[in-house]
Amino acid sequence: MKEIFRCAIAGALMCSIGTTTWAQEVNDEPLKDKWAPTEWGADDKAGAVNRTTPEIVLKAVGLVKKGKVATLGKIYAGDAPAFGSRGWRMTIPGLPTGGPFGGQKLVYNDEYLATEIGQIGTQFDGPGHIGVTTSKGHFFYNGRFLKDKGIGAYGVGPLGVQHVAKKGFVCRGVLLDAVALRGGTLPIPKENNSTDPGIITAKDVQEMVKRQGIAPIGTGDCVFLHTGHGNIWHPKDWDKYDAAEKSQRVKKFNSGEPGFGISACEYLAERKIILTGADTWAVEAVGKGFGGEKAQPFECHIKLQTKRGIWNLENMDLTQLVADKAYEFLFVWSPLKIKGGTGSPGNPVALY
Amino acid sequence: MKEIFRCAIAGALMCSIGTTTWAQEVNDEPLKDKWAPTEWGADDKAGAVNRTTPEIVLKAVGLVKKGKVATLGKIYAGDAPAFGSRGWRMTIPGLPTGGPFGGQKLVYNDEYLATEIGQIGTQFDGPGHIGVTTSKGHFFYNGRFLKDKGIGAYGVGPLGVQHVAKKGFVCRGVLLDAVALRGGTLPIPKENNSTDPGIITAKDVQEMVKRQGIAPIGTGDCVFLHTGHGNIWHPKDWDKYDAAEKSQRVKKFNSGEPGFGISACEYLAERKIILTGADTWAVEAVGKGFGGEKAQPFECHIKLQTKRGIWNLENMDLTQLVADKAYEFLFVWSPLKIKGGTGSPGNPVALY
Amino acid sequence: MKEIFRCAIAGALMCSIGTTTWAQEVNDEPLKDKWAPTEWGADDKAGAVNRTTPEIVLKAVGLVKKGKVATLGKIYAGDAPAFGSRGWRMTIPGLPTGGPFGGQKLVYNDEYLATEIGQIGTQFDGPGHIGVTTSKGHFFYNGRFLKDKGIGAYGVGPLGVQHVAKKGFVCRGVLLDAVALRGGTLPIPKENNSTDPGIITAKDVQEMVKRQGIAPIGTGDCVFLHTGHGNIWHPKDWDKYDAAEKSQRVKKFNSGEPGFGISACEYLAERKIILTGADTWAVEAVGKGFGGEKAQPFECHIKLQTKRGIWNLENMDLTQLVADKAYEFLFVWSPLKIKGGTGSPGNPVALY
Amino acid sequence: MKEIFRCAIAGALMCSIGTTTWAQEVNDEPLKDKWAPTEWGADDKAGAVNRTTPEIVLKAVGLVKKGKVATLGKIYAGDAPAFGSRGWRMTIPGLPTGGPFGGQKLVYNDEYLATEIGQIGTQFDGPGHIGVTTSKGHFFYNGRFLKDKGIGAYGVGPLGVQHVAKKGFVCRGVLLDAVALRGGTLPIPKENNSTDPGIITAKDVQEMVKRQGIAPIGTGDCVFLHTGHGNIWHPKDWDKYDAAEKSQRVKKFNSGEPGFGISACEYLAERKIILTGADTWAVEAVGKGFGGEKAQPFECHIKLQTKRGIWNLENMDLTQLVADKAYEFLFVWSPLKIKGGTGSPGNPVALY
């Protein structure tokens, strides 16, 4: 909100009221490059998930060979991965919350939770999460603005995640094992170019597909990146760490992350995928003060989500898939139908 | 809590302190009938989902013929189905919550939610939700008590839903269309016996399986009941109702419900299913002051969940499956890994 | 938020981007009439409470004659007066929340509350609550804008109620008994002029002062209006009403209210009072679609609070003062020092 | 909850069910010593505040000589003093939350808060906060038990703070400056006896009264202790500390505290005071694993609150009173009328 009124007229135009002159910093690329309407029409509220067809579903189902199942969500708790000032507080009212009832003496428990439900731990970024401040207002997916009717203090209305959640994600899941590619956990990038080992480029993506012996990335795929960064916060034995060690790990985890650079994101978009994901908090590379590969901060977020409706799943637990070398699988998951929510928690299922 | 101390010694024994005598009403069936340990051992925290094998998974995957997808969760909102004093409050901090950042002028939104997350709308009852007050304490799945170490005001510890969520549900989904069987929406039962049309008996279950032309219910199945009651709260056109009509529907919806009677529940348990579900708030029949078919209140909850670890999914949206007559399908879903949670919200996916 | 970007340039100027033209509706009176800085300087964050001097405090203390005490707050609960979509949810984690500890076997309980803490039940409107959309942004007390540094999704920073709360209100409390004046509970006004019995005019204020035999309203006074409207929601015997009756009362209570009209507010401002209050949810008159006495909606809120820093206390329980005819008293209260809060709950104390 | 069922029969008696034997650790002193009913009768829900008379009020009012005002609450914020897993989360929905309305273009903000409202920062312990596990259940003020009717997951009913809040505290405030007595900030006690400098004894109390030249502590007084410990978390310049320093201060602050030992508490109870308070999180001395002066952990909490209804105000800001040597003053404050709440936040006012 803070910057909104510095100027409400685009770019070069300075605005003045009385003796005061002020300017708002805006980015009118979404308007000039006509990011809206998208290929799915002006009414669309779901994005790239529209690409899923019965053929794509059946083909993905065909990947299930062993009958194995992996759940890809992380544990939700007060010390689960959170960014900035987000938090998770859960209490059990009453313990038991109610009862005993009837001759059976039934008792029951509820849990009361207060949290940024769609933006903590394993989290899905939906249409209402990422936008761009333009001279016309805060631009979101398919040209919706935060000023639009139905968007307000109690929900993002037409940008709500429920519209994506009605469809759900059923796709070929592709695991890109960057740890195998690089020979170890990827570092937080230090340089904003294609040679930094923490940044996965378009070429790296193609190299991994080739090395892992799977079919090229294509329409309707869901692509997940394994960087090893997710092992910082949190590893399997998280509960054994003391407070000081946990605190150090949290700090390191949030200080940046390896991930897709802008060339990889553009490549994935061209291949017409429908979902990105990773074992990191943002999926794309984040260095100190910059994104990966000469990108602006969180440029993949904007270019994939706001521009193209290719949504994003953060803080996944990919460890079982990696251990099983399950590079292709049937991915099945749908966000919660949270009316007006910006995202969703999740525990997706992989079958292979 | 209120009744706990009326007596802490079983059944016939009266307890006294000084000149005061008091008795606690208890139900020691779980202790006498040795509900613990279950067939999966004293350490088990997941229940019947342990029955799932790769063979079961592969067989269920084989049900996907058309490549169709249905999402089975309801909309979560302030006016979504809730029971008792449960509630849902969501706000968007800041709008936008943060930014603009960088030259791209990225802004983002979070949502802040306060709710009984595992026990509202489409909801999954996990091991920590339903128990029985015995003379040894509040007995839960596999002999755990609320007094046990690790169970407290901030989570139900070893009874937490995360232990089930690590496994997830991949099964043959079976839709039992009781509306087709009865020729209309089932009524809230008035009589606590097998002739009430609001109560689905074991025989009714077998009849539906036969009429619908599907294989008998068997090990590892997930069984969902369509009663039509879920159309009361809420129908597809919910937003068009005014406050008074909504209020009436909420009252009616919560006043009772058609569903499985105790004979059906015992039958499903014998068939070794792993999950029950329905378009109602409790899945089993609930009449005024009694359960269905001479059962105690919520007796199916106790007999399936607390005793056998067959969990339960309430307030499902089965309308697309019914419309498509998708009586058998691949059901894929896992609860959120909420540490110490009693249940989970959900938006399960059916493939057929 | 919805209207913000319709135009970001003032009044007559229309704004255009590409082929799109839009206009924001603004009210630049705060800028043109120079509502900032106020008489207490550009740095002031507290407003009219700055008027309180030791002499005023001592004079108010002198009003305590009988040693009687009244508490002026209402009960906070899930069914306490709330407006719009605000709500109150409180649970007791654990029951007990912790313990037993030590040989003493101490246990303790907490309560977990989720609510619009400063804007529910008996509530205080602080500097961050009421503002005006101008062409320079959302204008608040002393010329601060919501776009200013330190104001964001997690608190209103320099507009925070803590700055008022450091000072507190110690003043002559004046009870204006409009029920006695009108001969009964005041109606919700139907006409937007000075003859509507639901609107208290400047003349009415002076008449009540005279009839009640108290000294004229003056610098540093806190002035409270008794309308009887607060008896609708909620009366003393609130718990005896059934759900339907409660619902009707809530609807009526919130549909409008009698109270100060704009002439009374301007008069009180001239008399240099420091606080207004009433047994209603807004203190000023609110009719259907308009404020009282030809005022704009909530015009007193803007003219007293945003413009002059005369804050406001809503939903007071004045019944004991009325019964005791305690028309003058020592009023002692301070809001909670909620960092970045817009208001505060309260239970003020009257001594007389 | 964890210990409740180890035994439900007192002390020496072991309890058995079938082949299982278990024992609950209890403390039956409240039953044996007949802590209930208290001197105010079996129906009383307010405690020692009943001692306040018009004479006491008038005498306290007489202490106001200079017309000075001090507010004694601390800042409430995410980093304000909290114990254990308690927390404070506040967000501003929408920013603005609503508007613009009318020709005036009014906008407004709310704040949404989730917290242990009565047990964080400056906090008041009411009748529902502290109890003792006895063989009859969890014993609270005036013989109420957590099992009693009306006490449950959504509030402590007859133990609710609203019953105290209807009366409020108007009293002679007495500031005992232990920093002046000891010549510096008091240390966290290391020894559980009367010679430890971190423990204030009955003799110390009398010595301070004498040195400070004020009238003896007597009926209806509210007594506040200045230890200097409150300067650890948080000092006036709190915002200047970095995260690591804040973390160290929080840890130190919560690791124990100087305060009243059991002899001082017994003395104050004999003098018939109505409220204790301090610049610490528990008011009484807390060392590692023990209370002060051979007391059990939090023994003053039990002996003053649970037994006698002398309530307690924690984490006060006494700095202005200390600076002004305001050792006697008119103290005016009432908790919020939170229905079923265990305590209350506060910002009490001192006049002198």
Coordinates of N, CA and C in Angstrom, one line a residue, chain A residues 1-2 4-5 8-10 15 17 20 22 24 31 85 89 91-95 112 114 116 135-138 147-148 151-152 154, chain C residues 1-2 4-5 8-10 15 17 20 22 24 31 85 89 91-95 112 114 116 135-138 147-148 151-152 154:
Chain A
M1 N 0.8 -1.2 0.0 CA 0.0 0.0 0.0 C 0.8 1.3 0.0
K2 N 2.0 1.2 0.6 CA 2.8 2.4 0.9 C 3.1 3.2 -0.3
I4 N 1.5 3.2 -3.2 CA 0.4 3.4 -4.2 C 0.2 4.8 -4.8
F5 N 0.2 5.7 -3.9 CA -0.2 7.1 -4.3 C 0.9 8.0 -4.7
A8 N -0.2 8.2 -9.6 CA -1.2 7.2 -10.2 C -1.3 7.4 -11.7
I9 N -0.4 8.1 -12.2 CA -0.3 8.2 -13.7 C 1.1 7.6 -14.1
A10 N 1.0 7.0 -15.3 CA 2.2 6.2 -15.6 C 3.5 6.9 -15.9
C15 N 2.9 13.8 -11.2 CA 1.5 14.3 -10.8 C 1.7 15.3 -9.7
I17 N -0.5 18.0 -6.9 CA -1.7 18.5 -6.2 C -1.2 19.7 -5.5
T20 N 2.3 20.3 -3.9 CA 3.0 19.0 -3.7 C 3.1 18.2 -5.0
W22 N 4.3 14.4 -6.5 CA 4.7 13.1 -6.1 C 4.7 12.1 -7.3
Q24 N 4.6 7.9 -8.3 CA 4.5 6.5 -7.9 C 5.3 5.7 -8.8
L31 N 0.4 -3.9 -18.9 CA -0.5 -3.1 -19.8 C 0.0 -3.0 -21.2
S85 N 6.8 -12.2 8.4 CA 6.1 -12.2 9.7 C 4.9 -13.2 9.7
R89 N -0.4 -20.7 14.5 CA -0.7 -20.9 15.9 C -1.9 -21.9 16.0
T91 N -4.3 -24.4 18.7 CA -4.6 -24.8 20.0 C -5.8 -25.8 20.0
I92 N -5.9 -26.6 21.0 CA -7.0 -27.5 21.1 C -8.0 -27.0 22.2
P93 N -9.1 -26.5 21.8 CA -10.0 -25.9 22.7 C -10.6 -27.1 23.6
G94 N -10.4 -26.9 24.9 CA -11.0 -27.8 25.9 C -10.3 -29.1 26.2
L95 N -10.0 -29.8 25.2 CA -9.3 -31.1 25.3 C -9.9 -32.0 26.4
Y112 N -8.1 -25.3 16.8 CA -8.3 -23.9 16.4 C -7.0 -23.3 15.8
A114 N -4.8 -20.3 13.7 CA -4.7 -19.0 13.1 C -3.4 -18.9 12.3
E116 N -1.6 -17.7 8.1 CA -1.7 -17.3 6.7 C -1.8 -18.6 5.9
S135 N 0.3 1.7 -13.4 CA -0.3 3.0 -13.3 C -1.9 2.9 -13.2
K136 N -2.4 1.8 -13.6 CA -3.8 1.6 -13.5 C -4.3 0.9 -12.2
G137 N -3.3 0.6 -11.4 CA -3.6 -0.1 -10.2 C -2.8 -1.4 -10.1
H138 N -3.0 -2.2 -9.1 CA -2.3 -3.5 -8.9 C -2.9 -4.5 -9.8
K147 N -8.5 -3.2 -7.1 CA -9.6 -2.2 -6.9 C -10.9 -2.8 -7.4
D148 N -10.8 -3.9 -8.1 CA -12.1 -4.4 -8.7 C -13.2 -4.8 -7.7
I151 N -13.3 -7.6 -4.6 CA -12.0 -7.8 -4.0 C -11.9 -6.9 -2.8
G152 N -11.6 -7.4 -1.7 CA -11.6 -6.5 -0.5 C -10.9 -7.1 0.7
Y154 N -11.9 -9.0 3.0 CA -12.2 -10.3 3.4 C -12.1 -11.4 2.3
Chain C
M1 N -10.7 -0.3 -0.6 CA -9.7 -0.4 -1.7 C -10.3 -0.3 -3.0
K2 N -11.5 -0.7 -3.1 CA -12.1 -0.9 -4.4 C -12.1 0.3 -5.3
I4 N -10.1 3.0 -5.0 CA -8.9 3.8 -5.0 C -8.4 4.3 -6.3
F5 N -8.4 3.4 -7.3 CA -7.7 3.8 -8.5 C -8.6 4.4 -9.6
A8 N -6.6 8.9 -9.5 CA -5.7 9.2 -8.5 C -5.2 10.7 -8.6
I9 N -5.9 11.4 -9.5 CA -5.7 12.8 -9.6 C -7.0 13.5 -9.2
A10 N -6.8 14.7 -8.6 CA -7.9 15.3 -7.9 C -9.0 15.7 -8.8
C15 N -8.2 11.0 -15.7 CA -6.9 10.4 -15.9 C -7.1 9.3 -17.0
I17 N -5.0 6.2 -19.4 CA -3.9 5.3 -19.7 C -4.3 4.6 -21.0
T20 N -7.9 3.7 -22.0 CA -8.7 3.6 -20.8 C -8.8 5.0 -20.1
W22 N -10.2 6.7 -16.5 CA -10.9 6.3 -15.2 C -10.8 7.5 -14.3
Q24 N -11.1 8.5 -10.0 CA -11.4 8.1 -8.6 C -12.2 9.2 -7.9
L31 N -7.3 18.5 2.5 CA -6.2 19.2 1.9 C -6.4 20.7 1.8
S85 N -18.9 -7.5 9.2 CA -18.4 -8.9 9.3 C -17.4 -9.1 10.5
R89 N -14.1 -14.6 18.6 CA -14.0 -16.1 18.8 C -13.0 -16.3 19.9
T91 N -11.5 -19.3 22.7 CA -11.4 -20.7 23.2 C -10.4 -20.8 24.3
I92 N -10.6 -21.8 25.1 CA -9.7 -22.1 26.2 C -8.8 -23.3 25.8
P93 N -7.6 -23.0 25.4 CA -6.7 -24.2 25.0 C -6.5 -25.1 26.2
G94 N -6.8 -26.4 25.9 CA -6.5 -27.4 26.9 C -7.4 -27.6 28.1
L95 N -7.7 -26.5 28.8 CA -8.7 -26.6 29.9 C -8.3 -27.7 30.9
Y112 N -7.6 -18.0 24.2 CA -7.1 -17.6 22.9 C -8.3 -16.9 22.1
A114 N -9.6 -14.4 18.9 CA -9.4 -13.9 17.5 C -10.5 -12.9 17.3
E116 N -11.5 -8.5 15.9 CA -11.2 -7.1 15.6 C -11.1 -6.3 16.9
S135 N -7.2 13.1 -3.1 CA -6.4 12.8 -4.4 C -4.9 12.5 -4.0
K136 N -4.5 12.8 -2.8 CA -3.2 12.5 -2.4 C -3.0 11.2 -1.7
G137 N -4.2 10.5 -1.5 CA -4.2 9.2 -0.8 C -5.2 9.3 0.3
H138 N -5.2 8.2 1.2 CA -6.1 8.2 2.3 C -5.6 9.0 3.4
K147 N -0.3 5.5 2.8 CA 0.9 5.1 2.1 C 2.2 5.4 2.8
D148 N 2.1 6.1 4.0 CA 3.3 6.6 4.7 C 4.1 5.4 5.2
I151 N 3.4 2.3 7.9 CA 1.9 1.9 7.9 C 1.8 0.8 6.9
G152 N 1.3 -0.4 7.4 CA 1.2 -1.5 6.5 C 0.3 -2.6 7.0
Y154 N 0.6 -4.9 8.9 CA 0.7 -5.4 10.3 C 0.5 -4.3 11.3

